[in-house]
mmCIF file of C-alpha atoms in Angstrom:
data_model
loop_
_atom_site.group_PDB
_atom_site.id
_atom_site.type_symbol
_atom_site.label_atom_id
_atom_site.label_comp_id
_atom_site.label_asym_id
_atom_site.label_seq_id
_atom_site.Cartn_x
_atom_site.Cartn_y
_atom_site.Cartn_z
ATOM 1 C CA MET M 1 -30.552 102.476 22.991
ATOM 2 C CA GLY M 2 -28.644 103.025 19.826
ATOM 3 C CA TRP M 3 -26.322 101.134 17.521
ATOM 4 C CA ILE M 4 -23.355 101.818 15.316
ATOM 5 C CA ALA M 5 -24.084 101.758 11.594
ATOM 6 C CA GLY M 6 -21.816 99.138 10.112
ATOM 7 C CA GLY M 7 -21.220 97.455 13.452
ATOM 8 C CA SER M 8 -18.279 97.505 15.775
ATOM 9 C CA PHE M 9 -15.873 97.196 12.814
ATOM 10 C CA ALA M 10 -16.773 100.731 11.862
ATOM 11 C CA VAL M 11 -15.199 101.856 15.106
ATOM 12 C CA ILE M 12 -12.346 99.409 14.892
ATOM 13 C CA ASP M 13 -11.431 100.302 11.319
ATOM 14 C CA LYS M 14 -11.532 104.031 12.039
ATOM 15 C CA LEU M 15 -9.420 103.562 15.202
ATOM 16 C CA ALA M 16 -6.811 101.580 13.237
ATOM 17 C CA ALA M 17 -6.739 104.238 10.543
ATOM 18 C CA GLU M 18 -6.095 106.928 13.143
ATOM 19 C CA ILE M 19 -3.361 105.003 14.879
ATOM 20 C CA ARG M 20 -1.570 104.420 11.545
ATOM 21 C CA ALA M 21 -1.991 108.069 10.586
ATOM 22 C CA ALA M 22 -0.312 109.078 13.826
ATOM 23 C CA GLY M 23 2.670 106.817 13.096
ATOM 24 C CA GLY M 24 1.542 103.814 15.150
ATOM 25 C CA GLN M 25 1.895 100.275 14.010
ATOM 26 C CA ILE M 26 -0.593 97.402 14.359
ATOM 27 C CA SER M 27 0.711 93.822 14.384
ATOM 28 C CA LEU M 28 -1.889 91.106 13.735
ATOM 29 C CA SER M 29 -1.436 87.403 14.306
ATOM 30 C CA ALA M 30 1.217 88.207 16.855
ATOM 31 C CA PRO M 31 0.092 86.746 20.204
ATOM 32 C CA VAL M 32 1.986 88.025 23.273
ATOM 33 C CA GLU M 33 3.785 85.190 24.986
ATOM 34 C CA ARG M 34 5.001 87.080 28.038
ATOM 35 C CA ILE M 35 4.855 90.510 29.630
ATOM 36 C CA ASP M 36 8.113 91.364 31.351
ATOM 37 C CA ILE M 37 8.009 93.311 34.635
ATOM 38 C CA VAL M 38 11.391 93.872 36.287
ATOM 39 C CA ASP M 39 11.980 95.660 39.571
ATOM 40 C CA GLY M 40 8.452 97.000 39.662
ATOM 41 C CA ARG M 41 8.473 98.436 36.129
ATOM 42 C CA VAL M 42 7.339 96.953 32.824
ATOM 43 C CA ALA M 43 10.309 96.158 30.530
ATOM 44 C CA GLY M 44 8.574 94.853 27.394
ATOM 45 C CA ILE M 45 6.794 91.836 25.870
ATOM 46 C CA ALA M 46 7.822 88.612 24.196
ATOM 47 C CA VAL M 47 6.312 87.859 20.835
ATOM 48 C CA ALA M 48 7.220 84.776 18.689
ATOM 49 C CA GLY M 49 10.357 84.166 20.843
ATOM 50 C CA ARG M 50 11.590 87.776 20.524
ATOM 51 C CA SER M 51 11.843 90.185 23.444
ATOM 52 C CA LEU M 52 10.577 93.606 22.420
ATOM 53 C CA PRO M 53 11.372 96.569 24.820
ATOM 54 C CA PHE M 54 8.498 98.960 25.783
ATOM 55 C CA GLU M 55 8.149 101.552 28.477
ATOM 56 C CA THR M 56 4.367 101.221 28.542
ATOM 57 C CA VAL M 57 2.169 98.150 28.000
ATOM 58 C CA VAL M 58 -1.612 98.234 28.162
ATOM 59 C CA SER M 59 -3.576 95.013 28.290
ATOM 60 C CA THR M 60 -7.310 94.626 27.657
ATOM 61 C CA ILE M 61 -7.425 90.771 27.400
ATOM 62 C CA PRO M 62 -9.400 88.894 30.127
ATOM 63 C CA VAL M 63 -7.467 89.772 33.253
ATOM 64 C CA GLN M 64 -7.432 86.075 34.428
ATOM 65 C CA TYR M 65 -4.716 85.455 31.809
ATOM 66 C CA LEU M 66 -2.386 87.987 33.290
ATOM 67 C CA PRO M 67 -0.847 86.006 36.248
ATOM 68 C CA ARG M 68 0.437 83.533 33.703
ATOM 69 C CA LEU M 69 1.479 86.023 30.996
ATOM 70 C CA ALA M 70 3.121 88.469 33.485
ATOM 71 C CA PRO M 71 5.111 86.341 35.997
ATOM 72 C CA GLY M 72 6.522 89.554 37.481
ATOM 73 C CA LEU M 73 3.108 90.808 38.464
ATOM 74 C CA PRO M 74 2.899 91.907 42.113
ATOM 75 C CA ALA M 75 1.640 88.961 44.260
ATOM 76 C CA ALA M 76 -1.337 90.955 45.588
ATOM 77 C CA ASP M 77 -2.519 91.794 42.045
ATOM 78 C CA ALA M 78 -2.073 88.299 40.842
ATOM 79 C CA ALA M 79 -4.076 86.863 43.777
ATOM 80 C CA LYS M 80 -6.934 89.273 43.188
ATOM 81 C CA LEU M 81 -7.023 88.462 39.411
ATOM 82 C CA ARG M 82 -7.065 84.683 40.030
ATOM 83 C CA ALA M 83 -10.023 85.124 42.493
ATOM 84 C CA LEU M 84 -12.233 86.802 39.887
ATOM 85 C CA ASP M 85 -14.886 84.683 38.308
ATOM 86 C CA ASN M 86 -16.832 84.869 35.011
ATOM 87 C CA VAL M 87 -19.767 83.139 33.377
ATOM 88 C CA GLY M 88 -18.934 81.745 30.022
ATOM 89 C CA VAL M 89 -21.070 81.496 26.869
ATOM 90 C CA VAL M 90 -21.708 78.899 24.222
ATOM 91 C CA CYS M 91 -22.840 81.072 21.307
ATOM 92 C CA ALA M 92 -24.583 79.442 18.364
ATOM 93 C CA VAL M 93 -24.876 81.411 15.124
ATOM 94 C CA ALA M 94 -27.507 80.357 12.621
ATOM 95 C CA LYS M 95 -27.865 81.217 8.970
ATOM 96 C CA LEU M 96 -31.429 81.103 7.745
ATOM 97 C CA ALA M 97 -33.153 81.132 4.357
ATOM 98 C CA GLN M 98 -35.827 83.478 5.709
ATOM 99 C CA ALA M 99 -36.299 85.843 8.598
ATOM 100 C CA LEU M 100 -37.060 84.356 11.944
ATOM 101 C CA SER M 101 -38.992 87.390 13.081
ATOM 102 C CA GLY M 102 -39.246 91.160 12.505
ATOM 103 C CA ASN M 103 -37.344 91.898 15.710
ATOM 104 C CA PHE M 104 -33.657 92.488 16.585
ATOM 105 C CA TRP M 105 -34.027 90.943 20.032
ATOM 106 C CA VAL M 106 -36.488 88.439 21.340
ATOM 107 C CA ASN M 107 -36.425 87.618 25.030
ATOM 108 C CA ILE M 108 -37.135 83.992 25.977
ATOM 109 C CA THR M 109 -39.167 82.912 29.028
ATOM 110 C CA ASP M 110 -40.317 79.529 27.732
ATOM 111 C CA PRO M 111 -38.938 76.986 30.241
ATOM 112 C CA ARG M 112 -38.224 74.554 27.444
ATOM 113 C CA MET M 113 -35.456 76.795 26.106
ATOM 114 C CA ASP M 114 -32.382 77.349 28.272
ATOM 115 C CA VAL M 115 -31.393 80.648 26.623
ATOM 116 C CA PRO M 116 -32.256 84.197 27.685
ATOM 117 C CA GLY M 117 -33.106 85.305 24.145
ATOM 118 C CA VAL M 118 -32.261 85.205 20.464
ATOM 119 C CA ILE M 119 -30.724 88.066 18.558
ATOM 120 C CA GLU M 120 -31.566 88.448 14.959
ATOM 121 C CA ILE M 121 -28.645 90.685 13.911
ATOM 122 C CA SER M 122 -29.734 90.855 10.270
ATOM 123 C CA ASN M 123 -32.787 92.857 11.266
ATOM 124 C CA LEU M 124 -30.334 95.588 12.474
ATOM 125 C CA ARG M 125 -27.689 95.064 9.784
ATOM 126 C CA GLN M 126 -29.481 94.646 6.448
ATOM 127 C CA ASP M 127 -26.111 94.849 4.659
ATOM 128 C CA LEU M 128 -25.176 91.277 5.806
ATOM 129 C CA GLY M 129 -26.973 89.800 2.815
ATOM 130 C CA ALA M 130 -28.269 86.891 4.832
ATOM 131 C CA HIS M 131 -30.625 86.115 7.721
ATOM 132 C CA ILE M 132 -28.336 85.689 10.738
ATOM 133 C CA VAL M 133 -29.454 84.814 14.246
ATOM 134 C CA TYR M 134 -27.279 84.211 17.291
ATOM 135 C CA VAL M 135 -28.365 82.212 20.317
ATOM 136 C CA PRO M 136 -26.358 82.519 23.563
ATOM 137 C CA PHE M 137 -26.205 79.785 26.223
ATOM 138 C CA TYR M 138 -24.725 81.445 29.240
ATOM 139 C CA LEU M 139 -22.905 78.715 31.271
ATOM 140 C CA HIS M 140 -20.024 78.697 33.699
ATOM 141 C CA LYS M 141 -17.084 76.797 32.215
ATOM 142 C CA ASP M 142 -17.371 74.296 35.126
ATOM 143 C CA ASN M 143 -21.019 73.522 34.226
ATOM 144 C CA PRO M 144 -21.104 70.041 32.589
ATOM 145 C CA LYS M 145 -23.307 71.429 29.840
ATOM 146 C CA TYR M 146 -20.516 73.789 28.747
ATOM 147 C CA ALA M 147 -18.496 70.740 27.652
ATOM 148 C CA GLU M 148 -21.330 69.228 25.495
ATOM 149 C CA PRO M 149 -20.417 68.760 21.905
ATOM 150 C CA ASP M 150 -21.171 71.483 19.349
ATOM 151 C CA ALA M 151 -23.730 69.223 17.655
ATOM 152 C CA ALA M 152 -25.897 69.137 20.799
ATOM 153 C CA PHE M 153 -26.144 72.921 20.945
ATOM 154 C CA ALA M 154 -26.821 73.044 17.139
ATOM 155 C CA THR M 155 -29.636 70.530 17.556
ATOM 156 C CA LYS M 156 -31.187 72.628 20.409
ATOM 157 C CA VAL M 157 -30.996 75.791 18.305
ATOM 158 C CA ARG M 158 -32.635 74.206 15.328
ATOM 159 C CA GLN M 159 -35.556 73.095 17.572
ATOM 160 C CA TYR M 160 -35.808 76.503 19.439
ATOM 161 C CA LEU M 161 -35.973 78.461 16.257
ATOM 162 C CA ARG M 162 -38.845 76.344 14.947
ATOM 163 C CA TRP M 163 -40.670 76.746 18.288
ATOM 164 C CA ILE M 164 -40.344 80.533 18.060
ATOM 165 C CA ASN M 165 -41.479 80.537 14.361
ATOM 166 C CA PRO M 166 -43.387 77.401 13.453
ATOM 167 C CA ALA M 167 -43.423 78.510 9.812
ATOM 168 C CA LEU M 168 -39.624 77.950 9.714
ATOM 169 C CA ARG M 169 -38.918 74.604 7.867
ATOM 170 C CA PRO M 170 -35.938 72.431 8.755
ATOM 171 C CA GLU M 171 -34.380 73.143 5.391
ATOM 172 C CA ASP M 172 -34.702 76.894 6.130
ATOM 173 C CA ILE M 173 -32.002 76.527 8.741
ATOM 174 C CA LEU M 174 -29.011 76.536 6.370
ATOM 175 C CA ASP M 175 -26.206 76.220 8.923
ATOM 176 C CA VAL M 176 -25.471 76.473 12.606
ATOM 177 C CA ALA M 177 -21.955 77.267 13.922
ATOM 178 C CA VAL M 178 -21.035 77.061 17.636
ATOM 179 C CA PHE M 179 -18.428 79.062 19.482
ATOM 180 C CA ARG M 180 -17.327 79.153 23.137
ATOM 181 C CA TYR M 181 -15.856 81.881 25.358
ATOM 182 C CA GLU M 182 -15.022 81.437 29.035
ATOM 183 C CA TYR M 183 -15.032 85.087 30.002
ATOM 184 C CA ALA M 184 -18.397 86.458 28.778
ATOM 185 C CA GLN M 185 -19.734 88.087 31.854
ATOM 186 C CA PRO M 186 -17.853 88.981 35.086
ATOM 187 C CA VAL M 187 -19.525 87.756 38.302
ATOM 188 C CA ALA M 188 -19.802 90.766 40.650
ATOM 189 C CA THR M 189 -19.890 89.493 44.144
ATOM 190 C CA PRO M 190 -20.402 91.752 47.257
ATOM 191 C CA GLY M 191 -17.616 94.259 47.653
ATOM 192 C CA PHE M 192 -16.568 93.748 44.020
ATOM 193 C CA LEU M 193 -14.824 97.065 43.515
ATOM 194 C CA GLY M 194 -12.432 96.285 46.374
ATOM 195 C CA LYS M 195 -11.587 93.035 44.695
ATOM 196 C CA LEU M 196 -10.327 94.664 41.455
ATOM 197 C CA PRO M 197 -6.623 95.550 41.307
ATOM 198 C CA PRO M 198 -6.057 99.179 40.158
ATOM 199 C CA MET M 199 -5.684 99.675 36.362
ATOM 200 C CA GLY M 200 -2.235 101.244 37.060
ATOM 201 C CA SER M 201 -0.012 100.941 40.099
ATOM 202 C CA PRO M 202 3.327 102.182 41.402
ATOM 203 C CA GLU M 203 4.127 98.515 42.074
ATOM 204 C CA ARG M 204 4.126 97.808 38.268
ATOM 205 C CA ARG M 205 4.999 101.141 36.641
ATOM 206 C CA GLY M 206 4.146 101.370 32.986
ATOM 207 C CA PHE M 207 1.850 98.304 32.967
ATOM 208 C CA TYR M 208 -1.910 98.959 32.800
ATOM 209 C CA PHE M 209 -4.788 96.611 32.374
ATOM 210 C CA ALA M 210 -8.597 96.393 32.365
ATOM 211 C CA ASP M 211 -11.355 94.229 30.886
ATOM 212 C CA THR M 212 -15.110 94.128 31.199
ATOM 213 C CA ALA M 213 -14.926 93.576 34.985
ATOM 214 C CA TYR M 214 -13.998 97.263 35.201
ATOM 215 C CA CYS M 215 -17.335 98.308 33.697
ATOM 216 C CA TYR M 216 -18.799 97.667 37.134
ATOM 217 C CA PRO M 217 -21.290 98.883 38.343
ATOM 218 C CA GLU M 218 -22.519 99.207 34.751
ATOM 219 C CA ASP M 219 -23.011 96.258 32.454
ATOM 220 C CA ARG M 220 -20.580 95.460 29.592
ATOM 221 C CA SER M 221 -21.320 97.412 26.428
ATOM 222 C CA ILE M 222 -19.588 99.331 23.705
ATOM 223 C CA GLN M 223 -20.350 102.581 25.611
ATOM 224 C CA GLU M 224 -18.684 101.173 28.780
ATOM 225 C CA SER M 225 -15.724 99.890 26.751
ATOM 226 C CA ILE M 226 -15.168 103.410 25.441
ATOM 227 C CA ARG M 227 -15.354 104.841 29.022
ATOM 228 C CA ILE M 228 -12.798 102.354 30.261
ATOM 229 C CA ALA M 229 -10.503 103.048 27.266
ATOM 230 C CA ARG M 230 -10.583 106.753 28.020
ATOM 231 C CA GLN M 231 -9.751 106.062 31.659
ATOM 232 C CA LEU M 232 -6.817 103.831 30.691
ATOM 233 C CA ALA M 233 -5.554 106.424 28.214
ATOM 234 C CA SER M 234 -5.689 109.142 30.846
ATOM 235 C CA LEU M 235 -3.711 107.036 33.263
ATOM 236 C CA VAL M 236 -1.075 106.331 30.565
ATOM 237 C CA VAL M 237 -0.759 109.999 29.543
ATOM 238 C CA GLY M 238 -0.744 111.094 33.130
ATOM 239 C CA GLY M 239 1.736 108.303 34.195
ATOM 240 C CA GLY M 240 -0.672 107.240 36.960
#
């Protein structure tokens, strides 16, 4: 395994610079409200109440959002996307006054702790200037535990970290922030490839999409994201 010096932002910043150097524009804080597909071809997008015409639109958001965002999506594609399922995650990020361990990743098998592991990102990124650990609780959004308050997860994390390292004092855990994401891990059921709509289709010319479900049969990773991005780019350039 390897990692990117400087983290994912090293890739994102370089990509943004190359896009701008080639004459491209990047619009931030500009959520897409609608993707227009007319007579089997993409016509553009709506942003902040404005319709912007485009001949090609590529989406990499969770595909479950697309039936709502793209009302002109072919019915067969929309049905397949709605049927896909994902496991969500409640991710707690802790800031510590001292290191939890000397490891980047610690797998957890202790039955008292309902997490697969703890990731001490500051042992990989010494430039962070703080001891940062994130603790993921993988839960389906329909699991009652997913709806528990942030404070409940923060309390668990404080306890778990002290079980892992008994030398850690309560005051050494400076802060715990809790975040949620519904689409952390696609659920690959039997025949999964046949359940994915194609990235591009003659039924919706000019509109392409993919998310981490398209990493199958590999797991989601930066490497797989790059592979999927290249595949999408080839389709766009080739008009497929």
